[in-house]
PDB file of C-alpha atoms in Angstrom:
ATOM      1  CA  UNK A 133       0.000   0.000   0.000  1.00 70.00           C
ATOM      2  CA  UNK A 134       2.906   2.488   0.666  1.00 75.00           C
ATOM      3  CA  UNK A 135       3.996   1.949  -2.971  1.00 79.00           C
ATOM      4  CA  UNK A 136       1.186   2.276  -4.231  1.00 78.00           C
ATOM      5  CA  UNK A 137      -0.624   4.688  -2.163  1.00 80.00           C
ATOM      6  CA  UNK A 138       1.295   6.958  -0.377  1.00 82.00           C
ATOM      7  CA  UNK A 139      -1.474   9.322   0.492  1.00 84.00           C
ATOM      8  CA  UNK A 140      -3.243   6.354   2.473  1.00 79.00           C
ATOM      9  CA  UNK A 141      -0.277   5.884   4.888  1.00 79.00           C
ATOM     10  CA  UNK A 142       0.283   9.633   4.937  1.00 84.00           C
ATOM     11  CA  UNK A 143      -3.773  10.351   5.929  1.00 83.00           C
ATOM     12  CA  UNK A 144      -3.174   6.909   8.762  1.00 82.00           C
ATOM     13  CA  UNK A 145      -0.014   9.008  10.289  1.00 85.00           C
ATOM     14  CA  UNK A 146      -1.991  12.093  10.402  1.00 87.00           C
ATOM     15  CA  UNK A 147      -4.931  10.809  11.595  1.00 84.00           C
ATOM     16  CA  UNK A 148      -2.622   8.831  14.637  1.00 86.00           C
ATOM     17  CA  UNK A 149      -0.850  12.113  15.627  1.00 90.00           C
ATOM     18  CA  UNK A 150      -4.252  14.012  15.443  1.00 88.00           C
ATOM     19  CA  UNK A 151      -5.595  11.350  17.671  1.00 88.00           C
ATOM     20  CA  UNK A 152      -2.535  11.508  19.633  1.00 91.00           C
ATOM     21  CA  UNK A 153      -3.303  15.454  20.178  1.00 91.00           C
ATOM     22  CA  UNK A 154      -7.111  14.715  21.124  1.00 88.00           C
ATOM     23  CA  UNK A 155      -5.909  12.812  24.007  1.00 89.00           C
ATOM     24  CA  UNK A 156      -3.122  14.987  25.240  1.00 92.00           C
ATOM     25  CA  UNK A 157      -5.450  18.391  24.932  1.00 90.00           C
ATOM     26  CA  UNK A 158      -8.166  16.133  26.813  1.00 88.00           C
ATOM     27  CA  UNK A 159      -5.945  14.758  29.601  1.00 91.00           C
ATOM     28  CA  UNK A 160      -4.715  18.774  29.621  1.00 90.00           C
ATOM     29  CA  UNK A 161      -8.237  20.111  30.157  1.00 87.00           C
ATOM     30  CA  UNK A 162      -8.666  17.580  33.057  1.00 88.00           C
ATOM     31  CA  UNK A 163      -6.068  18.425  35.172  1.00 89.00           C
ATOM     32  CA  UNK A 164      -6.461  21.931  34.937  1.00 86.00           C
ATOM     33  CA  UNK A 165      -9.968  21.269  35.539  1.00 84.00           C
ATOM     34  CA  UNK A 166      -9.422  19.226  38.501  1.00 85.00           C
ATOM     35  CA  UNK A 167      -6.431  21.436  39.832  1.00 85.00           C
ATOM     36  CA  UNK A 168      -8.940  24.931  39.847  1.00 80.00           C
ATOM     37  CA  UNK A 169     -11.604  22.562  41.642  1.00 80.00           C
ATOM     38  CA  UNK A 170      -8.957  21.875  44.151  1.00 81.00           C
ATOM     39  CA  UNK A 171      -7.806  25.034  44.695  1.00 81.00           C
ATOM     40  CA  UNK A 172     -10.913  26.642  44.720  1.00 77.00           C
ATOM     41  CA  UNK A 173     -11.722  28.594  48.042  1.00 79.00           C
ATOM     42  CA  UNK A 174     -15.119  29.034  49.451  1.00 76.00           C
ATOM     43  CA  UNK A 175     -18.315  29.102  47.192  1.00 77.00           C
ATOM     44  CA  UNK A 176     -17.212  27.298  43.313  1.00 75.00           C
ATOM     45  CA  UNK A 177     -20.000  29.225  41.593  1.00 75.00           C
ATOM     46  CA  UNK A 178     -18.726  32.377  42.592  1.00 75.00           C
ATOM     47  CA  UNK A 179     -15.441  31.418  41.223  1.00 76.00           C
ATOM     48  CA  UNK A 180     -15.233  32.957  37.478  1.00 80.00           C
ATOM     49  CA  UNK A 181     -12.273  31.427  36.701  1.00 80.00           C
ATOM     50  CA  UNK A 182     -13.447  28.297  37.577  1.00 80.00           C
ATOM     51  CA  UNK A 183     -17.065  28.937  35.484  1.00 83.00           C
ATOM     52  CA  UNK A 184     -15.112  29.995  32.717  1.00 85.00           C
ATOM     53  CA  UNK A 185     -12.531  26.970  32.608  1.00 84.00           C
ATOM     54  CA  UNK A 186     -15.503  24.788  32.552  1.00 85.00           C
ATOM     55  CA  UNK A 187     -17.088  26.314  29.429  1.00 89.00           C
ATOM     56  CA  UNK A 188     -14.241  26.201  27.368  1.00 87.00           C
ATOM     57  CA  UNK A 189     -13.552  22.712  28.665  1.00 88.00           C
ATOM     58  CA  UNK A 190     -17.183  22.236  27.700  1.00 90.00           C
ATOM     59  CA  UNK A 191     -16.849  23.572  24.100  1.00 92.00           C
ATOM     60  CA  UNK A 192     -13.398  22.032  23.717  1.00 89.00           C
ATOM     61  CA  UNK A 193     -14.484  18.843  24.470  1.00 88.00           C
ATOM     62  CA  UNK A 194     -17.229  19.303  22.257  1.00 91.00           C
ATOM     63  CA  UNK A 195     -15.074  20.282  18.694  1.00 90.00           C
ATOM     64  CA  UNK A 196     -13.046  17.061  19.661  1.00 88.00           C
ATOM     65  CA  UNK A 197     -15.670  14.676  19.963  1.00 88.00           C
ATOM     66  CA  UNK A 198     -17.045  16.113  16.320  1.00 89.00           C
ATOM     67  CA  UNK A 199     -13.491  15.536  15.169  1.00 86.00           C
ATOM     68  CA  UNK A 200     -13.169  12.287  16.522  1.00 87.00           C
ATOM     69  CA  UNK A 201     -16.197  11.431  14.343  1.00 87.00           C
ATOM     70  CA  UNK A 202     -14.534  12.411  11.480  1.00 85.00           C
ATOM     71  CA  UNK A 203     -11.717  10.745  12.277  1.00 84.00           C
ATOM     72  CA  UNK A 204     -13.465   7.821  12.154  1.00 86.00           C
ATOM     73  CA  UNK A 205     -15.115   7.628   9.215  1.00 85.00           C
ATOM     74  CA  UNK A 206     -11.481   8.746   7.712  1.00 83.00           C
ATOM     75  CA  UNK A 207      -9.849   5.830   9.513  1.00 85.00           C
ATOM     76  CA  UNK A 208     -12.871   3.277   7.862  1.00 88.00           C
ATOM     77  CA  UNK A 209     -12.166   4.854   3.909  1.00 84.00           C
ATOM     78  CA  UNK A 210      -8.103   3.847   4.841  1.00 84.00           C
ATOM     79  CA  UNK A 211      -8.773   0.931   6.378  1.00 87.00           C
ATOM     80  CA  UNK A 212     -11.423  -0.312   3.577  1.00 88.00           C
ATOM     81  CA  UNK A 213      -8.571   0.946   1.000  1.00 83.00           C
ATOM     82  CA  UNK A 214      -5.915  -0.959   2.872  1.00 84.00           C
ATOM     83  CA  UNK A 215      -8.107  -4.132   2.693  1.00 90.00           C
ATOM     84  CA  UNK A 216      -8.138  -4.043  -1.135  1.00 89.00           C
ATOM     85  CA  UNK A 217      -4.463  -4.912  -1.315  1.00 88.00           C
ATOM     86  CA  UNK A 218      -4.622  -7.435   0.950  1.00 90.00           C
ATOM     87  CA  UNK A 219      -4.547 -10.133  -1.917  1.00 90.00           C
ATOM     88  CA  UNK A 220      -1.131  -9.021  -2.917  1.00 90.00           C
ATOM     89  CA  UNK A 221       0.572  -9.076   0.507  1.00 90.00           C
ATOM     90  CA  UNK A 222      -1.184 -12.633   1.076  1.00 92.00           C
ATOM     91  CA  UNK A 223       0.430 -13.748  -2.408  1.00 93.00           C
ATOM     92  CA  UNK A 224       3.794 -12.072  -1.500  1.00 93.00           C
ATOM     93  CA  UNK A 225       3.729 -13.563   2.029  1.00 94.00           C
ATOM     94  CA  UNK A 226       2.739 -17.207   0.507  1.00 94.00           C
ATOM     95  CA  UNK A 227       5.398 -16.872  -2.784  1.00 95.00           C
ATOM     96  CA  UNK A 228       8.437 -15.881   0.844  1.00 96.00           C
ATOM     97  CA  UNK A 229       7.722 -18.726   2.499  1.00 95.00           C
ATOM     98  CA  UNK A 230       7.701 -21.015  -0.098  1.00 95.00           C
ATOM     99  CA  UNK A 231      11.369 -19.529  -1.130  1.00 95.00           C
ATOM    100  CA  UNK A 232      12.281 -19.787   2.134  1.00 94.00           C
ATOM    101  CA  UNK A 233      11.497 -23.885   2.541  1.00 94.00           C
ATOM    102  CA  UNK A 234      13.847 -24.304  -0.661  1.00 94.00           C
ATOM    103  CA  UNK A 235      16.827 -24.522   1.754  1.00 92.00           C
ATOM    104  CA  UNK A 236      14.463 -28.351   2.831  1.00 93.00           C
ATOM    105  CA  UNK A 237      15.527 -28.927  -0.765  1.00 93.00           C
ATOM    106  CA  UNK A 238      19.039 -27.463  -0.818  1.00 92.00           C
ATOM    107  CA  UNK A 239      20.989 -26.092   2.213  1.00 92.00           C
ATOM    108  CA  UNK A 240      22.283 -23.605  -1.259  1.00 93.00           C
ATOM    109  CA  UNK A 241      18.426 -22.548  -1.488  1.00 93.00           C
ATOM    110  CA  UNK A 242      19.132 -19.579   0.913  1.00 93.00           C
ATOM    111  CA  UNK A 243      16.945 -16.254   0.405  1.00 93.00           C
ATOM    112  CA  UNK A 244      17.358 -13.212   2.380  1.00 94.00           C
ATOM    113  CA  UNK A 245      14.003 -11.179   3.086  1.00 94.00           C
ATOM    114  CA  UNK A 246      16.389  -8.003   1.594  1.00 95.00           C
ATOM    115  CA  UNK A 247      16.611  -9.587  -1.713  1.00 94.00           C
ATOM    116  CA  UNK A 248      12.826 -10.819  -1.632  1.00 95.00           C
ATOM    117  CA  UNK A 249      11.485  -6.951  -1.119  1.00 95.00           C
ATOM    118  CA  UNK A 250      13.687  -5.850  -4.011  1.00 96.00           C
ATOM    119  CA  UNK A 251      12.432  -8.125  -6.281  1.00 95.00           C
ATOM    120  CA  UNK A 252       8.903  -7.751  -4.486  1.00 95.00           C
ATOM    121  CA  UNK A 253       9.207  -3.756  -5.328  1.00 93.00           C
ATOM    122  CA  UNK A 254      10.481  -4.054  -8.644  1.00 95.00           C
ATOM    123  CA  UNK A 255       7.384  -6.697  -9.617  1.00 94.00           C
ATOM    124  CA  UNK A 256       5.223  -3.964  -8.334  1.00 92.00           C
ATOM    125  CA  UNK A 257       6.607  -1.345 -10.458  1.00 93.00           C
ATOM    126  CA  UNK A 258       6.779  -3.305 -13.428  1.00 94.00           C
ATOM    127  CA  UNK A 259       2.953  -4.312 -12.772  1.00 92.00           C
ATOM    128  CA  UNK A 260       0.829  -3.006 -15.462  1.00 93.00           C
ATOM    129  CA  UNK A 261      -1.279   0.283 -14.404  1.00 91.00           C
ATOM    130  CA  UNK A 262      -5.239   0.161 -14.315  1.00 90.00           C
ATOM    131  CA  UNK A 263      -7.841   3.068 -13.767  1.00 90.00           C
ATOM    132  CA  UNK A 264     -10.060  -0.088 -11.843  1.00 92.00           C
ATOM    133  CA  UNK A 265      -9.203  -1.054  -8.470  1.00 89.00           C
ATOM    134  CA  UNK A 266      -9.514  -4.622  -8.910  1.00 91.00           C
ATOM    135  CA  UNK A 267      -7.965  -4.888 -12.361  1.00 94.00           C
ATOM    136  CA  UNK A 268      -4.568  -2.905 -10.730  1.00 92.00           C
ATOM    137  CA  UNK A 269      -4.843  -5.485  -7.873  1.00 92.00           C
ATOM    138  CA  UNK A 270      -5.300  -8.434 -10.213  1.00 93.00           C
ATOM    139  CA  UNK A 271      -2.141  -6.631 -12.078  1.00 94.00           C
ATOM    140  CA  UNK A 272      -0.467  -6.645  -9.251  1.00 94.00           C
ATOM    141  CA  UNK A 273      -0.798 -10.018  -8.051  1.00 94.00           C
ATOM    142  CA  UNK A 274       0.121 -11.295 -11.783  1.00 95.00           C
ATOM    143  CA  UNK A 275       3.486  -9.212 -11.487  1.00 95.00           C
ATOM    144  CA  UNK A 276       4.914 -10.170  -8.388  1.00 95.00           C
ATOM    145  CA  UNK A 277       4.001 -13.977  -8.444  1.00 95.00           C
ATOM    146  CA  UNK A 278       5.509 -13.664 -12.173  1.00 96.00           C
ATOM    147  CA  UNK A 279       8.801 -11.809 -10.789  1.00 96.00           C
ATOM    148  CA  UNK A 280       9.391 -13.890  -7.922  1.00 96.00           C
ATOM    149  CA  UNK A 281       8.842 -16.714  -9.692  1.00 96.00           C
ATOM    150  CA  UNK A 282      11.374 -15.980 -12.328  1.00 96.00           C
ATOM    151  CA  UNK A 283      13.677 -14.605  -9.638  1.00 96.00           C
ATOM    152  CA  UNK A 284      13.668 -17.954  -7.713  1.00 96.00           C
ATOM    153  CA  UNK A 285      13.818 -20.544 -10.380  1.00 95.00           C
ATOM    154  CA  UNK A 286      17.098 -18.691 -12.570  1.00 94.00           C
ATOM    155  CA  UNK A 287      18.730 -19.718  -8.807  1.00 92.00           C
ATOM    156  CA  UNK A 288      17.393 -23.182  -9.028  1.00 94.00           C
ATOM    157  CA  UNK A 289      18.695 -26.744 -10.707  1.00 94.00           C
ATOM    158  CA  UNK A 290      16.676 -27.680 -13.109  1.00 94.00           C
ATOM    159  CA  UNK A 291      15.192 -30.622 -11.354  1.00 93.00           C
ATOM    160  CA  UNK A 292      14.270 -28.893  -8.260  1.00 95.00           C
ATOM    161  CA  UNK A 293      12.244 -26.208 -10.358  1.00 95.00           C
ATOM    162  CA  UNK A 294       9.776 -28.689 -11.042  1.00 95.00           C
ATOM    163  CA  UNK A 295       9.366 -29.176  -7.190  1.00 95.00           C
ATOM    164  CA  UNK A 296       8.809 -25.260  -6.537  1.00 96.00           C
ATOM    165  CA  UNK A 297       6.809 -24.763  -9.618  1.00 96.00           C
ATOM    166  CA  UNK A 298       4.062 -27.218  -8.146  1.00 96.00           C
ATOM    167  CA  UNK A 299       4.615 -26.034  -4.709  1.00 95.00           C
ATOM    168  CA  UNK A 300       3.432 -22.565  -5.866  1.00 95.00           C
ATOM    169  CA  UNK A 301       0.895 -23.716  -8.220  1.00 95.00           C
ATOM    170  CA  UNK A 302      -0.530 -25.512  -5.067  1.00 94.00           C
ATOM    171  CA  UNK A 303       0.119 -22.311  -3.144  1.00 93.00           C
ATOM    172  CA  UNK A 304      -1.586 -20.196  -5.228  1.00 93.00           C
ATOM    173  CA  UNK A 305      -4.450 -22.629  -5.903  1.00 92.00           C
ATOM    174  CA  UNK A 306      -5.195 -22.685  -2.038  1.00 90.00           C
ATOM    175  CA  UNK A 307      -4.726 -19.200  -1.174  1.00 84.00           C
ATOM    176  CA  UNK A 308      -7.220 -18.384  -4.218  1.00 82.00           C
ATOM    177  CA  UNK A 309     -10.351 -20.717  -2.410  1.00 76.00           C
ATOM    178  CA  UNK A 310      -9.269 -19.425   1.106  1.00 69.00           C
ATOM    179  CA  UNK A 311      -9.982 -15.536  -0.892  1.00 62.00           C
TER     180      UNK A 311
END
């Protein structure tokens, strides 16, 4: 998603520091709320200070609650555009694995997670661009099981790239009924 939305994990940050804020500037308003209740001498309604802290406490509490709602429905859109991509981190995170169980094969079959989000990155720029949402995410998923697939099996004796090519096949095969 951060390759291929940057705006997404941009709005999550800002919505997590604006959240971040809400709760500081509430926890703020409390204790100087509950300090000037504390310190307050003799009658509290006679206290101005006191009657004014509490409306803008009020009011301020009020704008952050609207916000908070906002906030929400923000933090729903990301997350609901976050779960759209889901089927290419599944497919990378099955097509890792499977590299990574090569070494059962071949203590030589050795794969570094480094090299895997190169060639993870470069499938997704090389991944055909769509206007549609699910044809970019079908894209996608086409480009990096294509990539890493090529990727592994140029490392690979010929007689163990049978082996991985039906391990992924199967893979694949599984992950597409558990979608």
């Amino acid at each position: 998603v951060g390759k291929e939305r940057p705006d997404l994990l941009a709005e999550q940050s800002e919505l997590v520091a604006q959240q971040n804020e809400f709760t500081i500037k509430l926890k703020e308003l409390e204790d100087n709320l509950l300090f000037l209740l504390a310190t307050a001498e003799g009658d509290i309604l006679s206290n101005e200070e006191l009657i004014i802290s509490l409306e803008v406490t009020k009011k301020t509490v009020t704008e952050i609650n609207q916000k908070v709602l906002i906030a929400k429905e923000t933090e729903k859109k990301v997350a609901h555009a976050f779960e759209a991509y889901r089927p290419n981190a599944n497919r990378g995170a099955l097509i890792y694995f499977l590299m990574n169980q090569l070494n059962v094969i071949d203590h030589m079959y050795q794969y570094s997670l480094a090299a895997f989000s190169f060639i993870f990155n470069k499938a997704l720029d090389k991944a055909e661009a769509s206007e549609k949402l699910d044809e970019r995410i079908h894209n996608l998923q086409d480009s990096v099981t294509y990539t890493l697939f090529s990727f592994v099996t140029r490392g690979l004796f010929e007689r163990h790239r049978i082996i991985f090519s039906t391990q992924l096949a199967i893979k694949v095969l599984q992950g597409r009924k558990n979608d």
